[in-house]
CSV table of C-alpha atoms in Angstrom, one decimal:
chain,number,residue,atom,x,y,z
Q,1,MET,CA,157.8,119.2,90.6
Q,2,PHE,CA,156.8,122.7,91.6
Q,3,GLY,CA,158.0,126.0,90.8
Q,4,LYS,CA,159.1,129.1,92.8
Q,5,ASN,CA,157.2,130.4,95.7
Q,6,LEU,CA,154.4,132.9,94.8
Q,7,ILE,CA,153.0,135.9,96.5
Q,8,PHE,CA,151.6,138.6,94.2
Q,9,ILE,CA,149.3,141.6,94.4
Q,10,CYS,CA,147.0,142.5,91.6
Q,11,LEU,CA,145.2,145.7,90.8
Q,12,LEU,CA,141.7,145.0,89.5
Q,13,PHE,CA,138.8,147.4,89.0
Q,14,LEU,CA,139.2,150.0,91.8
Q,15,GLY,CA,140.7,147.8,94.5
Q,16,PHE,CA,143.5,145.5,95.3
Q,17,CYS,CA,143.3,141.7,95.4
Q,18,ALA,CA,145.8,139.6,97.1
Q,19,TYR,CA,146.3,136.0,96.0
Q,20,SER,CA,148.9,133.8,97.7
Q,21,GLN,CA,149.9,130.3,96.6
Q,22,GLN,CA,152.8,128.6,98.4
Q,23,GLU,CA,154.0,127.1,95.1
Q,24,LEU,CA,153.4,127.6,91.4
Q,25,PRO,CA,151.9,124.5,89.8
Q,26,ALA,CA,154.1,122.1,87.9
Q,27,CYS,CA,154.7,122.7,84.2
Q,28,GLY,CA,154.5,119.7,82.0
Q,29,THR,CA,157.2,119.0,79.3
Q,30,PHE,CA,154.4,119.5,76.7
Q,31,SER,CA,154.4,123.2,77.5
Q,32,ASN,CA,157.6,123.5,75.5
Q,33,PHE,CA,155.9,122.2,72.4
Q,34,TYR,CA,152.6,124.3,72.2
Q,35,SER,CA,151.8,124.7,68.5
Q,36,LYS,CA,149.9,128.0,68.6
Q,37,PRO,CA,151.3,131.6,68.7
Q,38,SER,CA,149.2,132.5,71.7
Q,39,ILE,CA,146.9,131.1,74.3
Q,40,ASP,CA,143.5,132.7,73.9
Q,41,ILE,CA,140.8,132.0,76.5
Q,42,THR,CA,137.2,133.3,76.8
Q,43,THR,CA,135.6,132.7,80.2
Q,44,PHE,CA,131.8,132.6,80.1
Q,45,GLY,CA,129.3,132.2,82.9
Q,46,ALA,CA,127.7,134.0,85.8
Q,47,SER,CA,129.0,135.4,89.1
Q,48,THR,CA,131.9,132.9,89.8
Q,49,VAL,CA,133.2,133.8,86.3
Q,50,GLN,CA,132.6,137.5,86.7
Q,51,GLY,CA,134.4,137.4,90.1
Q,52,ILE,CA,132.2,137.8,93.2
Q,53,PRO,CA,133.1,139.3,95.7
Q,54,ALA,CA,135.0,141.8,93.6
Q,55,PRO,CA,137.8,142.2,92.9
Q,56,LEU,CA,138.6,138.5,93.3
Q,57,ASN,CA,138.5,136.2,90.3
Q,58,PHE,CA,140.0,132.9,88.9
Q,59,GLN,CA,141.3,134.6,85.8
Q,60,THR,CA,144.2,136.3,87.5
Q,61,PRO,CA,145.8,133.2,89.0
Q,62,LEU,CA,145.1,131.3,85.8
Q,63,GLN,CA,146.9,133.9,83.8
Q,64,LEU,CA,149.9,133.6,86.2
Q,65,PHE,CA,150.0,129.8,86.1
Q,66,LEU,CA,149.9,129.7,82.3
Q,67,GLY,CA,152.4,132.6,81.9
Q,68,ASN,CA,154.8,130.8,84.2
Q,69,CYS,CA,154.8,127.6,82.2
Q,70,TYR,CA,154.4,128.9,78.6
Q,71,GLY,CA,157.1,131.6,78.8
Q,72,LYS,CA,157.0,134.3,76.1
Q,73,ILE,CA,153.8,133.0,74.5
Q,74,PRO,CA,151.0,135.6,75.0
Q,75,VAL,CA,148.2,134.5,77.3
Q,76,ASN,CA,145.0,136.4,76.6
Q,77,ILE,CA,142.0,135.8,78.9
Q,78,GLU,CA,138.7,137.6,78.5
Q,79,ASN,CA,136.2,137.6,81.4
Q,80,LEU,CA,132.6,137.5,80.0
Q,81,GLY,CA,130.8,136.5,83.2
Q,82,VAL,CA,127.6,138.2,84.2
Q,83,ALA,CA,126.4,137.8,87.8
Q,84,GLY,CA,122.9,136.4,88.4
Q,85,GLU,CA,122.4,134.8,85.0
Q,86,THR,CA,120.8,131.5,84.3
Q,87,THR,CA,121.7,129.3,81.4
Q,88,THR,CA,118.7,130.6,79.6
Q,89,GLN,CA,119.9,134.2,80.0
Q,90,GLY,CA,123.4,133.2,79.1
Q,91,LEU,CA,122.2,131.5,75.9
Q,92,ALA,CA,120.5,134.6,74.8
Q,93,ARG,CA,123.8,136.5,74.6
Q,94,PHE,CA,126.0,133.5,73.7
Q,95,ASP,CA,126.1,134.0,69.9
Q,96,ALA,CA,127.3,137.5,70.3
Q,97,VAL,CA,130.0,136.5,72.8
Q,98,ILE,CA,131.6,133.8,70.6
Q,99,ALA,CA,131.2,135.6,67.3
Q,100,ASP,CA,134.9,136.7,67.0
Q,101,LYS,CA,136.5,134.4,69.5
Q,102,LYS,CA,139.3,131.8,69.0
Q,103,GLY,CA,141.1,129.4,71.2
Q,104,PHE,CA,139.5,128.0,74.4
Q,105,LEU,CA,136.0,128.6,75.8
Q,106,LEU,CA,135.7,128.0,79.5
Q,107,ILE,CA,131.9,127.7,80.5
Q,108,LEU,CA,131.0,127.8,84.2
Q,109,MET,CA,127.2,128.4,84.5
Q,110,GLY,CA,124.2,126.8,86.2
Q,111,ALA,CA,124.2,127.7,89.9
Q,112,ASN,CA,121.4,130.2,89.3
Q,113,ASP,CA,119.4,127.5,87.6
Q,114,VAL,CA,119.9,125.4,90.7
Q,115,ILE,CA,118.4,128.1,92.9
Q,116,GLN,CA,115.3,128.0,90.7
Q,117,LEU,CA,115.4,124.2,90.6
Q,118,ALA,CA,115.4,124.0,94.4
Q,119,ASN,CA,112.5,126.4,94.5
Q,120,GLY,CA,110.5,124.3,92.1
Q,121,THR,CA,110.4,127.0,89.3
Q,122,ALA,CA,112.6,125.4,86.8
Q,123,ASN,CA,113.4,122.1,85.0
Q,124,ILE,CA,116.8,120.5,84.8
Q,125,ASN,CA,116.1,119.4,81.2
Q,126,THR,CA,116.0,123.1,80.2
Q,127,THR,CA,119.5,123.6,81.9
Q,128,VAL,CA,121.0,120.7,80.1
Q,129,SER,CA,119.4,121.7,76.8
Q,130,ASN,CA,120.7,125.3,77.1
Q,131,MET,CA,124.2,124.0,77.9
Q,132,ARG,CA,124.1,121.6,75.0
Q,133,THR,CA,123.2,124.4,72.6
Q,134,MET,CA,126.0,126.6,73.8
Q,135,ILE,CA,128.6,123.7,73.4
Q,136,GLN,CA,127.4,122.9,70.0
Q,137,ARG,CA,127.4,126.5,68.8
Q,138,ALA,CA,130.9,127.0,70.2
Q,139,LYS,CA,132.2,123.8,68.6
Q,140,ALA,CA,130.7,125.0,65.3
Q,141,ASN,CA,132.8,128.2,65.8
Q,142,ASP,CA,136.0,126.1,66.2
Q,143,LEU,CA,136.3,126.9,69.9
Q,144,ASP,CA,137.9,124.3,72.2
Q,145,VAL,CA,135.2,124.0,74.9
Q,146,ILE,CA,135.9,123.1,78.5
Q,147,LEU,CA,132.9,122.7,80.8
Q,148,GLY,CA,133.3,123.4,84.4
Q,149,THR,CA,131.3,121.6,87.1
Q,150,LEU,CA,129.5,123.8,89.7
Q,151,GLN,CA,130.9,124.2,93.2
Q,152,TYR,CA,128.5,123.4,96.0
Q,153,PHE,CA,126.5,125.9,98.0
Q,154,VAL,CA,127.8,126.1,101.6
Q,155,GLU,CA,125.8,123.5,103.3
Q,156,ILE,CA,124.2,124.0,106.7
Q,157,SER,CA,123.7,121.0,108.9
Q,158,GLY,CA,120.4,120.6,110.8
Q,159,ARG,CA,116.7,120.8,110.0
Q,160,THR,CA,116.1,124.5,110.0
Q,161,PRO,CA,114.5,125.9,106.8
Q,162,GLU,CA,117.8,127.5,105.8
Q,163,ALA,CA,119.7,124.3,106.3
Q,164,LEU,CA,117.1,122.2,104.4
Q,165,LEU,CA,117.3,124.7,101.5
Q,166,SER,CA,121.1,124.5,101.4
Q,167,GLN,CA,120.9,120.7,101.4
Q,168,ARG,CA,118.3,120.7,98.6
Q,169,ARG,CA,120.3,123.1,96.5
Q,170,ASN,CA,123.3,120.8,96.8
Q,171,ARG,CA,121.3,117.8,95.7
Q,172,PHE,CA,120.5,119.7,92.6
Q,173,ILE,CA,124.2,120.7,92.2
Q,174,THR,CA,125.0,117.0,92.1
Q,175,LEU,CA,122.3,116.3,89.6
Q,176,VAL,CA,123.3,119.1,87.3
Q,177,ASN,CA,127.0,118.2,87.5
Q,178,ASN,CA,126.3,114.6,86.6
Q,179,ALA,CA,124.2,115.8,83.7
Q,180,TYR,CA,127.0,118.1,82.6
Q,181,LYS,CA,129.5,115.2,82.7
Q,182,THR,CA,127.2,113.0,80.6
Q,183,LEU,CA,126.8,115.9,78.2
Q,184,ALA,CA,130.5,116.4,77.9
Q,185,ARG,CA,131.0,112.7,77.0
Q,186,GLN,CA,128.3,113.0,74.4
Q,187,GLU,CA,129.8,116.1,72.9
Q,188,ASN,CA,133.4,114.9,73.3
Q,189,ILE,CA,134.6,117.9,75.3
Q,190,ARG,CA,136.7,118.1,78.5
Q,191,VAL,CA,135.3,118.7,82.0
Q,192,ALA,CA,137.1,120.8,84.5
Q,193,ASP,CA,135.8,119.2,87.7
Q,194,ILE,CA,135.9,122.2,90.0
Q,195,ASN,CA,133.3,120.5,92.3
Q,196,SER,CA,135.4,117.4,93.0
Q,197,VAL,CA,138.4,119.5,94.0
Q,198,ILE,CA,136.7,122.2,96.1
Q,199,GLY,CA,134.1,119.8,97.6
Q,200,LYS,CA,132.2,121.3,100.6
Q,201,ASN,CA,135.3,122.9,102.2
Q,202,LYS,CA,133.8,126.0,103.8
Q,203,GLN,CA,137.3,127.4,104.2
Q,204,LEU,CA,137.3,128.1,100.5
Q,205,TYR,CA,134.1,130.3,100.5
Q,206,SER,CA,133.6,133.9,101.1
Q,207,ASP,CA,129.8,133.5,101.3
Q,208,GLY,CA,127.1,130.9,100.5
Q,209,ILE,CA,128.3,130.1,97.1
Q,210,HIS,CA,131.3,132.3,96.0
Q,211,PRO,CA,134.9,131.4,96.6
Q,212,ASN,CA,137.3,133.5,98.6
Q,213,ALA,CA,140.8,134.3,97.4
Q,214,ARG,CA,142.1,130.8,98.0
Q,215,GLY,CA,139.1,129.2,96.5
Q,216,TYR,CA,139.5,131.2,93.3
Q,217,GLU,CA,143.2,130.1,93.1
Q,218,ILE,CA,142.1,126.5,93.3
Q,219,ILE,CA,139.4,127.1,90.6
Q,220,GLY,CA,142.2,128.7,88.5
Q,221,LEU,CA,144.3,125.6,89.1
Q,222,VAL,CA,141.6,123.3,87.9
Q,223,TRP,CA,141.1,125.3,84.7
Q,224,PHE,CA,144.9,125.3,84.3
Q,225,ASP,CA,145.1,121.6,84.5
Q,226,ALA,CA,142.2,121.1,82.0
Q,227,ILE,CA,143.7,123.5,79.5
Q,228,ASN,CA,147.1,121.7,79.8
Q,229,GLN,CA,145.4,118.4,79.1
Q,230,GLU,CA,143.8,119.8,76.0
Q,231,ILE,CA,147.2,121.3,74.9
Q,232,ALA,CA,149.0,118.0,75.5
Q,233,LEU,CA,146.4,116.1,73.5
Q,234,TYR,CA,145.6,118.4,70.6
Q,235,PHE,CA,148.1,121.3,70.3
Q,236,GLN,CA,151.5,119.8,70.2
Q,237,MET,CA,154.1,120.2,67.6
Q,238,SER,CA,156.8,117.7,66.6
Q,239,SER,CA,160.2,118.9,67.7
Q,240,ILE,CA,163.6,117.5,68.1
Q,241,LEU,CA,165.8,118.5,71.1
Q,242,GLN,CA,169.5,118.3,71.4
Q,243,SER,CA,170.6,114.9,72.7
Q,244,ALA,CA,172.0,114.9,76.2
Q,245,PRO,CA,174.7,114.5,77.4
Q,246,ASN,CA,176.4,116.1,74.4
Q,247,PRO,CA,179.4,115.5,74.2
Q,248,ALA,CA,178.6,111.9,75.0
Q,249,ASN,CA,180.9,109.4,76.5
Q,250,ASP,CA,179.3,106.0,76.8
Q,251,SER,CA,175.7,106.9,76.0
Q,252,THR,CA,173.3,109.8,75.2
Q,253,LYS,CA,169.5,110.3,75.3
Q,254,LEU,CA,167.6,111.0,72.1
Q,255,ARG,CA,164.9,113.6,73.1
Q,256,PHE,CA,162.0,114.4,70.9
Q,257,ASN,CA,158.3,115.4,70.9
Q,258,LEU,CA,155.6,114.0,68.6
Q,259,SER,CA,152.4,115.7,67.6
Q,260,GLY,CA,150.9,112.3,66.8
Q,261,ALA,CA,151.8,108.6,66.7
Q,262,SER,CA,154.7,108.1,64.3
Q,263,ARG,CA,157.6,105.9,63.2
Q,264,VAL,CA,160.9,107.6,64.4
Q,265,LYS,CA,164.0,106.7,62.6
Q,266,VAL,CA,167.4,108.2,63.6
Q,267,THR,CA,170.5,107.6,61.5
Q,268,LEU,CA,174.0,108.4,62.6
Q,269,TYR,CA,176.4,110.1,60.0
Q,270,ASN,CA,180.1,110.9,60.5
Q,271,SER,CA,181.7,114.2,59.8
Q,272,ALA,CA,182.4,113.1,56.2
Q,273,GLY,CA,178.7,112.5,55.6
Q,274,GLN,CA,179.0,108.7,55.6
Q,275,ARG,CA,176.1,106.7,57.1
Q,276,VAL,CA,177.4,104.9,60.2
Q,277,ALA,CA,174.3,103.3,61.6
Q,278,VAL,CA,170.6,103.4,62.2
Q,279,ILE,CA,170.6,103.9,66.0
Q,280,PHE,CA,166.9,104.1,66.6
Q,281,ASP,CA,163.9,102.9,64.5
Q,282,ASP,CA,160.6,102.4,66.2
Q,283,TYR,CA,157.1,103.6,66.7
Q,284,ARG,CA,156.1,106.1,69.4
Q,285,ASN,CA,152.9,107.8,70.5
Q,286,ALA,CA,152.2,111.5,70.7
Q,287,GLY,CA,154.1,113.3,73.4
Q,288,TYR,CA,157.6,113.8,74.8
Q,289,HIS,CA,160.1,110.8,74.6
Q,290,GLU,CA,163.7,110.1,75.7
Q,291,GLU,CA,165.5,107.1,74.4
Q,292,ASP,CA,168.9,105.9,75.7
Q,293,ILE,CA,171.5,105.2,73.1
Q,294,ALA,CA,174.9,103.5,73.6
Q,295,THR,CA,177.9,105.3,72.1
Q,296,THR,CA,180.7,103.2,73.2
Q,297,GLN,CA,180.9,101.3,69.9
Q,298,TYR,CA,181.5,104.5,67.9
Q,299,ALA,CA,184.9,106.3,67.5
Q,300,ALA,CA,185.3,109.6,69.1
Q,301,GLY,CA,184.5,112.4,66.8
Q,302,ILE,CA,181.7,114.8,65.5
Q,303,TYR,CA,178.5,113.2,64.1
Q,304,LEU,CA,175.1,114.2,62.8
Q,305,LEU,CA,171.9,112.6,64.1
Q,306,TYR,CA,169.3,112.6,61.3
Q,307,TYR,CA,165.8,112.3,62.5
Q,308,GLU,CA,162.8,111.2,60.4
Q,309,THR,CA,159.3,111.3,61.7
Q,310,ALA,CA,155.8,111.5,60.0
Q,311,ASP,CA,156.0,115.3,59.8
Q,312,LEU,CA,159.6,116.2,60.5
Q,313,LYS,CA,163.0,115.6,59.0
Q,314,THR,CA,166.0,117.3,60.8
Q,315,SER,CA,169.5,116.8,62.1
Q,316,LYS,CA,171.3,117.5,65.3
Q,317,LYS,CA,175.0,117.5,66.0
Q,318,LEU,CA,176.5,114.9,68.4
Q,319,VAL,CA,180.0,114.9,69.8
Q,320,ILE,CA,181.4,111.6,71.1
Q,321,TYR,CA,184.5,111.3,73.2
Q,322,HIS,CA,186.2,108.4,75.0
């Protein structure tokens, strides 16, 4: 399920950052059928996107995770986070940010709004309206938007003014995240639920709000999962893999990936080009499939499997021996 052990050192800005993850995350079969020539990602938000404390960030582990699963496909990630910004300030620069972008847009912004909300100097409706405007403008620019939920502030127990402030901020974090999830459903975009994964685990923080190295790895993992879900759903190409085992004795597996629901018809031809049998004819949904086919009834020899789907017609060689 998981890849090789990972320990890597990255040079960012003027310092070194050390990330360590015991295992690289699992790669889904869909990663073999990505339909675009590159994975292009713009990350937009405030300090957690920028990477505080420097030089830590989530973009570096995200780049590694995607690179591991998608092989030679270029992965381009741009960091457009500005520390301290509210959604109102982010919206003011948003059009310039997305003007020439393509691919995925990851938005993680709102913690600074929460600080103002907890102080009574802002309105949550403004935050949600700003986010809605950004999402709609990005979609109009043909960007695939994924909205991140906000991680909690480190919460202090007790009844001191500092503790009460941390608790009040986190109540607003919950309100904003719930509003973001509703907004995502309304706008038909995916949520990367960072908050539900990190929770209130203080061991993942370097200060009152920003993650430490391990925390950023986990945020990278949540983004990685959300991007994979988008790719599996929207960016798959139909493809036919060689059946296995091949040569086959008593059976073989037909292996194919579909970009959308389709009828799949597979016809067996002998080496003389004569039609022997239709060995599979059924409907399948988008995604990767394996179908077991018996071969004991066919004479030993060299055959062609001719595949027909809604958007693909191709053949594969099959050798049968007994």
